[in-house]
């Protein structure tokens, strides 16, 4: 492997303005470092095969600080940061990820969360300390974790994961219990033949699995199990957390403690203490117990009531290593037992609401998933209100675009979401509280006569219009819940006339003339069937209206009425539109 550093030069940052606590150690902090060194000395002596513990590191001023004192619990006054998901999302979006200089060892420095917030960048330990500080301030039982994880977790490689926006919720099948069940006797079969069939089936499956493994087996990562990573542990109990879980600070996503991406834990800490994991991690974190009161599974740095090591051999080893002078053994143990963790040397975390709104480090964040790319922007970063864009590809190389989804905010036309299918060239816009109560608009082009489908919030419209489908020559409207029982209206358009006035049209030659209007009605049970109109057709070309009624149970053909437009005049000279001569009925 190659050890590599960050492009950002941390050595050039200005530390002159930092408080004195950043530049020196108090007497209590020095004592804490001494205790930590004694703890590390005895631990290394008792467990020589274990890797060195990450107990203290240099801060931005080059001063060694114990890791627990770098955690600065701070409650945030914003509702967006009240829950763990909001805090985790903010940290993952606000900071730029830097890899560890050497992937198999912890960092030699651990800067304050205030400096990390200022420069908006850091490694996994910086992310975890900041997130843990916010979570403890919000009332969670949170801890920083020093452990090991997969290459994908450590390097923030999500190209093998499905984008969360593309995951479909699992449908739970509803099984209807059968009240009566008839059991039929099965036909007699030879047990030997069944055994032979099962044996052949197993052999065929084994051969198929071996072939699939040979084809799909990825190359084993050379540093698997060695890559150091830091994340956050949230224990159940406080803030009504029902189950203990992990948070990956790079992504802000929660993980079950049995997740195979996390391969082991060396130690954990919060602002008040430090625990060393003594459990076997050969199976990752699947079988780990997180009962920190169990002194066998977790060795605590500053015991609350018990001694550092309960086992007598370990106690004797502690005496021999930490204090060669046997006469002061009891005094040393008593001093360590009564010692409290020093208060954090870090200044109070300050986050403005502007930083919460514009939380992306460079104004934009790009995440690559399997066959997908997700782009995020801060509000008002784009003039068109674009906040997120998801591009879905057909291939793993992400060269052929299949679909594009976009999310918007703060638009005057109330556009919230847009889906563009690059295969069919169809675009669908989804709206919020549109002034025309438009819910969705599907089209291939915004030009006229190219095909448009519009869906409306019919419950809020006076005409109960639910959907309208337009083409160059036709328009169909669908209605729901109308008092007149109308549910469909279909309109046919003719060719444009060159400067000629058509009946029923305006003189505007850009509009197509209406040829026919066909309306369909639901059954109105309050009327007899042969008096309830089922279909109404307005034929503009021959000035006629045709009504078709519903069928009675004993009828074969429906009743019809045809009205013909023929203007006549009565004796007084007034116009008559419908007469016996212009109305044809069929009963």
mmCIF file with all atom_site columns, N, CA, C and O in Angstrom, residues 70-117:
data_model
loop_
_atom_site.group_PDB
_atom_site.id
_atom_site.type_symbol
_atom_site.label_atom_id
_atom_site.label_alt_id
_atom_site.label_comp_id
_atom_site.label_asym_id
_atom_site.label_entity_id
_atom_site.label_seq_id
_atom_site.pdbx_PDB_ins_code
_atom_site.Cartn_x
_atom_site.Cartn_y
_atom_site.Cartn_z
_atom_site.occupancy
_atom_site.B_iso_or_equiv
_atom_site.pdbx_formal_charge
_atom_site.auth_seq_id
_atom_site.auth_comp_id
_atom_site.auth_asym_id
_atom_site.auth_atom_id
_atom_site.pdbx_PDB_model_num
ATOM 1   N N  . UNK A 1 70  ? -11.084 15.760 24.016 1.00 0.00 ? 70  UNK A N  1
ATOM 2   C CA . UNK A 1 70  ? -11.312 16.423 22.723 1.00 0.00 ? 70  UNK A CA 1
ATOM 3   C C  . UNK A 1 70  ? -12.794 16.433 22.376 1.00 0.00 ? 70  UNK A C  1
ATOM 4   O O  . UNK A 1 70  ? -13.241 17.229 21.540 1.00 0.00 ? 70  UNK A O  1
ATOM 5   N N  . UNK A 1 71  ? -13.563 15.556 22.994 1.00 0.00 ? 71  UNK A N  1
ATOM 6   C CA . UNK A 1 71  ? -15.019 15.546 22.791 1.00 0.00 ? 71  UNK A CA 1
ATOM 7   C C  . UNK A 1 71  ? -15.616 16.712 23.574 1.00 0.00 ? 71  UNK A C  1
ATOM 8   O O  . UNK A 1 71  ? -15.386 16.841 24.781 1.00 0.00 ? 71  UNK A O  1
ATOM 9   N N  . UNK A 1 72  ? -16.376 17.553 22.891 1.00 0.00 ? 72  UNK A N  1
ATOM 10  C CA . UNK A 1 72  ? -16.963 18.750 23.519 1.00 0.00 ? 72  UNK A CA 1
ATOM 11  C C  . UNK A 1 72  ? -18.480 18.722 23.355 1.00 0.00 ? 72  UNK A C  1
ATOM 12  O O  . UNK A 1 72  ? -19.030 19.192 22.352 1.00 0.00 ? 72  UNK A O  1
ATOM 13  N N  . UNK A 1 73  ? -19.211 18.119 24.318 1.00 0.00 ? 73  UNK A N  1
ATOM 14  C CA . UNK A 1 73  ? -20.677 18.079 24.199 1.00 0.00 ? 73  UNK A CA 1
ATOM 15  C C  . UNK A 1 73  ? -21.263 19.482 24.122 1.00 0.00 ? 73  UNK A C  1
ATOM 16  O O  . UNK A 1 73  ? -20.994 20.323 24.980 1.00 0.00 ? 73  UNK A O  1
ATOM 17  N N  . UNK A 1 74  ? -22.039 19.715 23.083 1.00 0.00 ? 74  UNK A N  1
ATOM 18  C CA . UNK A 1 74  ? -22.647 21.038 22.890 1.00 0.00 ? 74  UNK A CA 1
ATOM 19  C C  . UNK A 1 74  ? -24.059 20.870 22.352 1.00 0.00 ? 74  UNK A C  1
ATOM 20  O O  . UNK A 1 74  ? -24.245 20.328 21.259 1.00 0.00 ? 74  UNK A O  1
ATOM 21  N N  . UNK A 1 75  ? -25.087 21.295 23.083 1.00 0.00 ? 75  UNK A N  1
ATOM 22  C CA . UNK A 1 75  ? -26.451 21.279 22.531 1.00 0.00 ? 75  UNK A CA 1
ATOM 23  C C  . UNK A 1 75  ? -26.621 22.381 21.498 1.00 0.00 ? 75  UNK A C  1
ATOM 24  O O  . UNK A 1 75  ? -26.140 23.503 21.690 1.00 0.00 ? 75  UNK A O  1
ATOM 25  N N  . UNK A 1 76  ? -27.273 22.047 20.407 1.00 0.00 ? 76  UNK A N  1
ATOM 26  C CA . UNK A 1 76  ? -27.496 23.004 19.326 1.00 0.00 ? 76  UNK A CA 1
ATOM 27  C C  . UNK A 1 76  ? -28.914 23.566 19.391 1.00 0.00 ? 76  UNK A C  1
ATOM 28  O O  . UNK A 1 76  ? -29.862 22.817 19.615 1.00 0.00 ? 76  UNK A O  1
ATOM 29  N N  . UNK A 1 77  ? -29.090 24.879 19.186 1.00 0.00 ? 77  UNK A N  1
ATOM 30  C CA . UNK A 1 77  ? -30.416 25.496 19.338 1.00 0.00 ? 77  UNK A CA 1
ATOM 31  C C  . UNK A 1 77  ? -31.290 25.403 18.088 1.00 0.00 ? 77  UNK A C  1
ATOM 32  O O  . UNK A 1 77  ? -32.183 26.232 17.921 1.00 0.00 ? 77  UNK A O  1
ATOM 33  N N  . UNK A 1 78  ? -31.031 24.432 17.240 1.00 0.00 ? 78  UNK A N  1
ATOM 34  C CA . UNK A 1 78  ? -31.788 24.347 15.989 1.00 0.00 ? 78  UNK A CA 1
ATOM 35  C C  . UNK A 1 78  ? -32.550 23.021 15.952 1.00 0.00 ? 78  UNK A C  1
ATOM 36  O O  . UNK A 1 78  ? -31.987 21.969 16.277 1.00 0.00 ? 78  UNK A O  1
ATOM 37  N N  . UNK A 1 79  ? -33.810 23.057 15.554 1.00 0.00 ? 79  UNK A N  1
ATOM 38  C CA . UNK A 1 79  ? -34.584 21.798 15.472 1.00 0.00 ? 79  UNK A CA 1
ATOM 39  C C  . UNK A 1 79  ? -34.001 20.820 14.458 1.00 0.00 ? 79  UNK A C  1
ATOM 40  O O  . UNK A 1 79  ? -34.185 19.611 14.590 1.00 0.00 ? 79  UNK A O  1
ATOM 41  N N  . UNK A 1 80  ? -33.293 21.328 13.443 1.00 0.00 ? 80  UNK A N  1
ATOM 42  C CA . UNK A 1 80  ? -32.692 20.441 12.445 1.00 0.00 ? 80  UNK A CA 1
ATOM 43  C C  . UNK A 1 80  ? -31.620 19.539 13.060 1.00 0.00 ? 80  UNK A C  1
ATOM 44  O O  . UNK A 1 80  ? -31.310 18.469 12.513 1.00 0.00 ? 80  UNK A O  1
ATOM 45  N N  . UNK A 1 81  ? -31.031 19.968 14.187 1.00 0.00 ? 81  UNK A N  1
ATOM 46  C CA . UNK A 1 81  ? -29.957 19.215 14.831 1.00 0.00 ? 81  UNK A CA 1
ATOM 47  C C  . UNK A 1 81  ? -30.413 18.608 16.153 1.00 0.00 ? 81  UNK A C  1
ATOM 48  O O  . UNK A 1 81  ? -29.581 18.289 17.009 1.00 0.00 ? 81  UNK A O  1
ATOM 49  N N  . UNK A 1 82  ? -31.707 18.397 16.309 1.00 0.00 ? 82  UNK A N  1
ATOM 50  C CA . UNK A 1 82  ? -32.210 17.821 17.556 1.00 0.00 ? 82  UNK A CA 1
ATOM 51  C C  . UNK A 1 82  ? -32.120 16.301 17.538 1.00 0.00 ? 82  UNK A C  1
ATOM 52  O O  . UNK A 1 82  ? -31.873 15.682 18.573 1.00 0.00 ? 82  UNK A O  1
ATOM 53  N N  . UNK A 1 83  ? -32.313 15.683 16.377 1.00 0.00 ? 83  UNK A N  1
ATOM 54  C CA . UNK A 1 83  ? -32.255 14.230 16.259 1.00 0.00 ? 83  UNK A CA 1
ATOM 55  C C  . UNK A 1 83  ? -30.909 13.795 15.694 1.00 0.00 ? 83  UNK A C  1
ATOM 56  O O  . UNK A 1 83  ? -30.212 14.571 15.030 1.00 0.00 ? 83  UNK A O  1
ATOM 57  N N  . UNK A 1 84  ? -30.578 12.523 15.930 1.00 0.00 ? 84  UNK A N  1
ATOM 58  C CA . UNK A 1 84  ? -29.278 12.008 15.479 1.00 0.00 ? 84  UNK A CA 1
ATOM 59  C C  . UNK A 1 84  ? -29.146 12.078 13.960 1.00 0.00 ? 84  UNK A C  1
ATOM 60  O O  . UNK A 1 84  ? -28.048 12.334 13.435 1.00 0.00 ? 84  UNK A O  1
ATOM 61  N N  . UNK A 1 85  ? -30.259 11.859 13.237 1.00 0.00 ? 85  UNK A N  1
ATOM 62  C CA . UNK A 1 85  ? -30.190 11.860 11.776 1.00 0.00 ? 85  UNK A CA 1
ATOM 63  C C  . UNK A 1 85  ? -29.828 13.243 11.248 1.00 0.00 ? 85  UNK A C  1
ATOM 64  O O  . UNK A 1 85  ? -29.056 13.374 10.293 1.00 0.00 ? 85  UNK A O  1
ATOM 65  N N  . UNK A 1 86  ? -30.365 14.314 11.879 1.00 0.00 ? 86  UNK A N  1
ATOM 66  C CA . UNK A 1 86  ? -30.026 15.664 11.448 1.00 0.00 ? 86  UNK A CA 1
ATOM 67  C C  . UNK A 1 86  ? -28.578 16.007 11.731 1.00 0.00 ? 86  UNK A C  1
ATOM 68  O O  . UNK A 1 86  ? -27.897 16.611 10.892 1.00 0.00 ? 86  UNK A O  1
ATOM 69  N N  . UNK A 1 87  ? -28.069 15.597 12.900 1.00 0.00 ? 87  UNK A N  1
ATOM 70  C CA . UNK A 1 87  ? -26.658 15.841 13.233 1.00 0.00 ? 87  UNK A CA 1
ATOM 71  C C  . UNK A 1 87  ? -25.746 15.084 12.281 1.00 0.00 ? 87  UNK A C  1
ATOM 72  O O  . UNK A 1 87  ? -24.756 15.633 11.777 1.00 0.00 ? 87  UNK A O  1
ATOM 73  N N  . UNK A 1 88  ? -26.054 13.804 12.041 1.00 0.00 ? 88  UNK A N  1
ATOM 74  C CA . UNK A 1 88  ? -25.212 12.984 11.169 1.00 0.00 ? 88  UNK A CA 1
ATOM 75  C C  . UNK A 1 88  ? -25.222 13.505 9.740  1.00 0.00 ? 88  UNK A C  1
ATOM 76  O O  . UNK A 1 88  ? -24.183 13.538 9.063  1.00 0.00 ? 88  UNK A O  1
ATOM 77  N N  . UNK A 1 89  ? -26.391 13.931 9.277  1.00 0.00 ? 89  UNK A N  1
ATOM 78  C CA . UNK A 1 89  ? -26.483 14.482 7.924  1.00 0.00 ? 89  UNK A CA 1
ATOM 79  C C  . UNK A 1 89  ? -25.678 15.764 7.797  1.00 0.00 ? 89  UNK A C  1
ATOM 80  O O  . UNK A 1 89  ? -24.978 15.987 6.797  1.00 0.00 ? 89  UNK A O  1
ATOM 81  N N  . UNK A 1 90  ? -25.744 16.622 8.826  1.00 0.00 ? 90  UNK A N  1
ATOM 82  C CA . UNK A 1 90  ? -24.993 17.872 8.783  1.00 0.00 ? 90  UNK A CA 1
ATOM 83  C C  . UNK A 1 90  ? -23.490 17.616 8.726  1.00 0.00 ? 90  UNK A C  1
ATOM 84  O O  . UNK A 1 90  ? -22.779 18.216 7.917  1.00 0.00 ? 90  UNK A O  1
ATOM 85  N N  . UNK A 1 91  ? -22.990 16.730 9.587  1.00 0.00 ? 91  UNK A N  1
ATOM 86  C CA . UNK A 1 91  ? -21.550 16.454 9.623  1.00 0.00 ? 91  UNK A CA 1
ATOM 87  C C  . UNK A 1 91  ? -21.078 15.871 8.296  1.00 0.00 ? 91  UNK A C  1
ATOM 88  O O  . UNK A 1 91  ? -20.047 16.276 7.746  1.00 0.00 ? 91  UNK A O  1
ATOM 89  N N  . UNK A 1 92  ? -21.826 14.915 7.740  1.00 0.00 ? 92  UNK A N  1
ATOM 90  C CA . UNK A 1 92  ? -21.402 14.280 6.487  1.00 0.00 ? 92  UNK A CA 1
ATOM 91  C C  . UNK A 1 92  ? -21.444 15.246 5.312  1.00 0.00 ? 92  UNK A C  1
ATOM 92  O O  . UNK A 1 92  ? -20.641 15.137 4.381  1.00 0.00 ? 92  UNK A O  1
ATOM 93  N N  . UNK A 1 93  ? -22.373 16.203 5.344  1.00 0.00 ? 93  UNK A N  1
ATOM 94  C CA . UNK A 1 93  ? -22.485 17.172 4.251  1.00 0.00 ? 93  UNK A CA 1
ATOM 95  C C  . UNK A 1 93  ? -21.531 18.354 4.421  1.00 0.00 ? 93  UNK A C  1
ATOM 96  O O  . UNK A 1 93  ? -20.980 18.864 3.444  1.00 0.00 ? 93  UNK A O  1
ATOM 97  N N  . UNK A 1 94  ? -21.347 18.778 5.666  1.00 0.00 ? 94  UNK A N  1
ATOM 98  C CA . UNK A 1 94  ? -20.596 20.007 5.912  1.00 0.00 ? 94  UNK A CA 1
ATOM 99  C C  . UNK A 1 94  ? -19.090 19.809 5.770  1.00 0.00 ? 94  UNK A C  1
ATOM 100 O O  . UNK A 1 94  ? -18.368 20.732 5.375  1.00 0.00 ? 94  UNK A O  1
ATOM 101 N N  . UNK A 1 95  ? -18.607 18.620 6.097  1.00 0.00 ? 95  UNK A N  1
ATOM 102 C CA . UNK A 1 95  ? -17.170 18.359 6.068  1.00 0.00 ? 95  UNK A CA 1
ATOM 103 C C  . UNK A 1 95  ? -16.755 17.638 4.796  1.00 0.00 ? 95  UNK A C  1
ATOM 104 O O  . UNK A 1 95  ? -17.526 16.851 4.232  1.00 0.00 ? 95  UNK A O  1
ATOM 105 N N  . UNK A 1 96  ? -15.538 17.915 4.362  1.00 0.00 ? 96  UNK A N  1
ATOM 106 C CA . UNK A 1 96  ? -14.937 17.202 3.233  1.00 0.00 ? 96  UNK A CA 1
ATOM 107 C C  . UNK A 1 96  ? -14.055 16.089 3.781  1.00 0.00 ? 96  UNK A C  1
ATOM 108 O O  . UNK A 1 96  ? -13.218 16.326 4.652  1.00 0.00 ? 96  UNK A O  1
ATOM 109 N N  . UNK A 1 97  ? -14.262 14.878 3.266  1.00 0.00 ? 97  UNK A N  1
ATOM 110 C CA . UNK A 1 97  ? -13.546 13.719 3.795  1.00 0.00 ? 97  UNK A CA 1
ATOM 111 C C  . UNK A 1 97  ? -12.089 13.717 3.346  1.00 0.00 ? 97  UNK A C  1
ATOM 112 O O  . UNK A 1 97  ? -11.773 13.972 2.182  1.00 0.00 ? 97  UNK A O  1
ATOM 113 N N  . UNK A 1 98  ? -11.189 13.455 4.301  1.00 0.00 ? 98  UNK A N  1
ATOM 114 C CA . UNK A 1 98  ? -9.772  13.248 4.016  1.00 0.00 ? 98  UNK A CA 1
ATOM 115 C C  . UNK A 1 98  ? -9.389  11.843 4.469  1.00 0.00 ? 98  UNK A C  1
ATOM 116 O O  . UNK A 1 98  ? -9.728  11.448 5.590  1.00 0.00 ? 98  UNK A O  1
ATOM 117 N N  . UNK A 1 99  ? -8.677  11.081 3.650  1.00 0.00 ? 99  UNK A N  1
ATOM 118 C CA . UNK A 1 99  ? -8.261  9.741  4.092  1.00 0.00 ? 99  UNK A CA 1
ATOM 119 C C  . UNK A 1 99  ? -7.156  9.836  5.135  1.00 0.00 ? 99  UNK A C  1
ATOM 120 O O  . UNK A 1 99  ? -6.454  10.851 5.230  1.00 0.00 ? 99  UNK A O  1
ATOM 121 N N  . UNK A 1 100 ? -7.020  8.799  5.916  1.00 0.00 ? 100 UNK A N  1
ATOM 122 C CA . UNK A 1 100 ? -5.911  8.736  6.863  1.00 0.00 ? 100 UNK A CA 1
ATOM 123 C C  . UNK A 1 100 ? -4.595  8.696  6.098  1.00 0.00 ? 100 UNK A C  1
ATOM 124 O O  . UNK A 1 100 ? -4.506  8.103  5.017  1.00 0.00 ? 100 UNK A O  1
ATOM 125 N N  . UNK A 1 101 ? -3.570  9.336  6.650  1.00 0.00 ? 101 UNK A N  1
ATOM 126 C CA . UNK A 1 101 ? -2.277  9.359  5.974  1.00 0.00 ? 101 UNK A CA 1
ATOM 127 C C  . UNK A 1 101 ? -1.738  7.947  5.767  1.00 0.00 ? 101 UNK A C  1
ATOM 128 O O  . UNK A 1 101 ? -1.103  7.661  4.755  1.00 0.00 ? 101 UNK A O  1
ATOM 129 N N  . UNK A 1 102 ? -1.965  7.087  6.726  1.00 0.00 ? 102 UNK A N  1
ATOM 130 C CA . UNK A 1 102 ? -1.598  5.685  6.593  1.00 0.00 ? 102 UNK A CA 1
ATOM 131 C C  . UNK A 1 102 ? -2.847  4.866  6.934  1.00 0.00 ? 102 UNK A C  1
ATOM 132 O O  . UNK A 1 102 ? -3.372  4.996  8.043  1.00 0.00 ? 102 UNK A O  1
ATOM 133 N N  . UNK A 1 103 ? -3.353  4.055  6.034  1.00 0.00 ? 103 UNK A N  1
ATOM 134 C CA . UNK A 1 103 ? -4.672  3.435  6.222  1.00 0.00 ? 103 UNK A CA 1
ATOM 135 C C  . UNK A 1 103 ? -4.731  2.397  7.329  1.00 0.00 ? 103 UNK A C  1
ATOM 136 O O  . UNK A 1 103 ? -5.827  2.030  7.743  1.00 0.00 ? 103 UNK A O  1
ATOM 137 N N  . UNK A 1 104 ? -3.575  1.907  7.827  1.00 0.00 ? 104 UNK A N  1
ATOM 138 C CA . UNK A 1 104 ? -3.625  0.845  8.828  1.00 0.00 ? 104 UNK A CA 1
ATOM 139 C C  . UNK A 1 104 ? -3.205  1.317  10.216 1.00 0.00 ? 104 UNK A C  1
ATOM 140 O O  . UNK A 1 104 ? -3.045  0.501  11.126 1.00 0.00 ? 104 UNK A O  1
ATOM 141 N N  . UNK A 1 105 ? -3.024  2.619  10.401 1.00 0.00 ? 105 UNK A N  1
ATOM 142 C CA . UNK A 1 105 ? -2.675  3.151  11.725 1.00 0.00 ? 105 UNK A CA 1
ATOM 143 C C  . UNK A 1 105 ? -3.534  4.366  12.032 1.00 0.00 ? 105 UNK A C  1
ATOM 144 O O  . UNK A 1 105 ? -3.912  5.117  11.131 1.00 0.00 ? 105 UNK A O  1
ATOM 145 N N  . UNK A 1 106 ? -3.825  4.613  13.308 1.00 0.00 ? 106 UNK A N  1
ATOM 146 C CA . UNK A 1 106 ? -4.587  5.816  13.680 1.00 0.00 ? 106 UNK A CA 1
ATOM 147 C C  . UNK A 1 106 ? -3.762  7.068  13.383 1.00 0.00 ? 106 UNK A C  1
ATOM 148 O O  . UNK A 1 106 ? -2.534  7.003  13.230 1.00 0.00 ? 106 UNK A O  1
ATOM 149 N N  . UNK A 1 107 ? -4.394  8.210  13.339 1.00 0.00 ? 107 UNK A N  1
ATOM 150 C CA . UNK A 1 107 ? -3.652  9.450  13.061 1.00 0.00 ? 107 UNK A CA 1
ATOM 151 C C  . UNK A 1 107 ? -2.764  9.836  14.237 1.00 0.00 ? 107 UNK A C  1
ATOM 152 O O  . UNK A 1 107 ? -3.017  9.454  15.388 1.00 0.00 ? 107 UNK A O  1
ATOM 153 N N  . UNK A 1 108 ? -1.724  10.598 13.951 1.00 0.00 ? 108 UNK A N  1
ATOM 154 C CA . UNK A 1 108 ? -0.828  11.064 15.014 1.00 0.00 ? 108 UNK A CA 1
ATOM 155 C C  . UNK A 1 108 ? -1.334  12.361 15.634 1.00 0.00 ? 108 UNK A C  1
ATOM 156 O O  . UNK A 1 108 ? -0.793  12.821 16.643 1.00 0.00 ? 108 UNK A O  1
ATOM 157 N N  . UNK A 1 109 ? -2.362  12.951 15.018 1.00 0.00 ? 109 UNK A N  1
ATOM 158 C CA . UNK A 1 109 ? -2.931  14.192 15.545 1.00 0.00 ? 109 UNK A CA 1
ATOM 159 C C  . UNK A 1 109 ? -4.448  14.093 15.547 1.00 0.00 ? 109 UNK A C  1
ATOM 160 O O  . UNK A 1 109 ? -5.043  13.350 14.768 1.00 0.00 ? 109 UNK A O  1
ATOM 161 N N  . UNK A 1 110 ? -5.054  14.827 16.457 1.00 0.00 ? 110 UNK A N  1
ATOM 162 C CA . UNK A 1 110 ? -6.515  14.893 16.551 1.00 0.00 ? 110 UNK A CA 1
ATOM 163 C C  . UNK A 1 110 ? -6.881  16.330 16.908 1.00 0.00 ? 110 UNK A C  1
ATOM 164 O O  . UNK A 1 110 ? -6.695  16.766 18.039 1.00 0.00 ? 110 UNK A O  1
ATOM 165 N N  . UNK A 1 111 ? -7.375  17.060 15.917 1.00 0.00 ? 111 UNK A N  1
ATOM 166 C CA . UNK A 1 111 ? -7.658  18.481 16.102 1.00 0.00 ? 111 UNK A CA 1
ATOM 167 C C  . UNK A 1 111 ? -9.003  18.686 16.780 1.00 0.00 ? 111 UNK A C  1
ATOM 168 O O  . UNK A 1 111 ? -9.867  17.797 16.805 1.00 0.00 ? 111 UNK A O  1
ATOM 169 N N  . UNK A 1 112 ? -9.191  19.880 17.302 1.00 0.00 ? 112 UNK A N  1
ATOM 170 C CA . UNK A 1 112 ? -10.436 20.214 18.003 1.00 0.00 ? 112 UNK A CA 1
ATOM 171 C C  . UNK A 1 112 ? -11.600 20.285 17.017 1.00 0.00 ? 112 UNK A C  1
ATOM 172 O O  . UNK A 1 112 ? -11.417 20.619 15.837 1.00 0.00 ? 112 UNK A O  1
ATOM 173 N N  . UNK A 1 113 ? -12.823 19.964 17.457 1.00 0.00 ? 113 UNK A N  1
ATOM 174 C CA . UNK A 1 113 ? -13.990 20.092 16.582 1.00 0.00 ? 113 UNK A CA 1
ATOM 175 C C  . UNK A 1 113 ? -14.201 21.522 16.073 1.00 0.00 ? 113 UNK A C  1
ATOM 176 O O  . UNK A 1 113 ? -14.733 21.708 14.972 1.00 0.00 ? 113 UNK A O  1
ATOM 177 N N  . UNK A 1 114 ? -13.767 22.531 16.855 1.00 0.00 ? 114 UNK A N  1
ATOM 178 C CA . UNK A 1 114 ? -13.935 23.914 16.395 1.00 0.00 ? 114 UNK A CA 1
ATOM 179 C C  . UNK A 1 114 ? -13.063 24.191 15.165 1.00 0.00 ? 114 UNK A C  1
ATOM 180 O O  . UNK A 1 114 ? -13.500 24.865 14.226 1.00 0.00 ? 114 UNK A O  1
ATOM 181 N N  . UNK A 1 115 ? -11.849 23.665 15.162 1.00 0.00 ? 115 UNK A N  1
ATOM 182 C CA . UNK A 1 115 ? -10.974 23.840 13.995 1.00 0.00 ? 115 UNK A CA 1
ATOM 183 C C  . UNK A 1 115 ? -11.494 23.054 12.804 1.00 0.00 ? 115 UNK A C  1
ATOM 184 O O  . UNK A 1 115 ? -11.450 23.527 11.660 1.00 0.00 ? 115 UNK A O  1
ATOM 185 N N  . UNK A 1 116 ? -12.005 21.871 13.064 1.00 0.00 ? 116 UNK A N  1
ATOM 186 C CA . UNK A 1 116 ? -12.572 21.050 11.986 1.00 0.00 ? 116 UNK A CA 1
ATOM 187 C C  . UNK A 1 116 ? -13.767 21.766 11.361 1.00 0.00 ? 116 UNK A C  1
ATOM 188 O O  . UNK A 1 116 ? -13.944 21.776 10.134 1.00 0.00 ? 116 UNK A O  1
ATOM 189 N N  . UNK A 1 117 ? -14.607 22.376 12.194 1.00 0.00 ? 117 UNK A N  1
ATOM 190 C CA . UNK A 1 117 ? -15.752 23.125 11.671 1.00 0.00 ? 117 UNK A CA 1
ATOM 191 C C  . UNK A 1 117 ? -15.292 24.331 10.852 1.00 0.00 ? 117 UNK A C  1
ATOM 192 O O  . UNK A 1 117 ? -15.901 24.669 9.824  1.00 0.00 ? 117 UNK A O  1
#
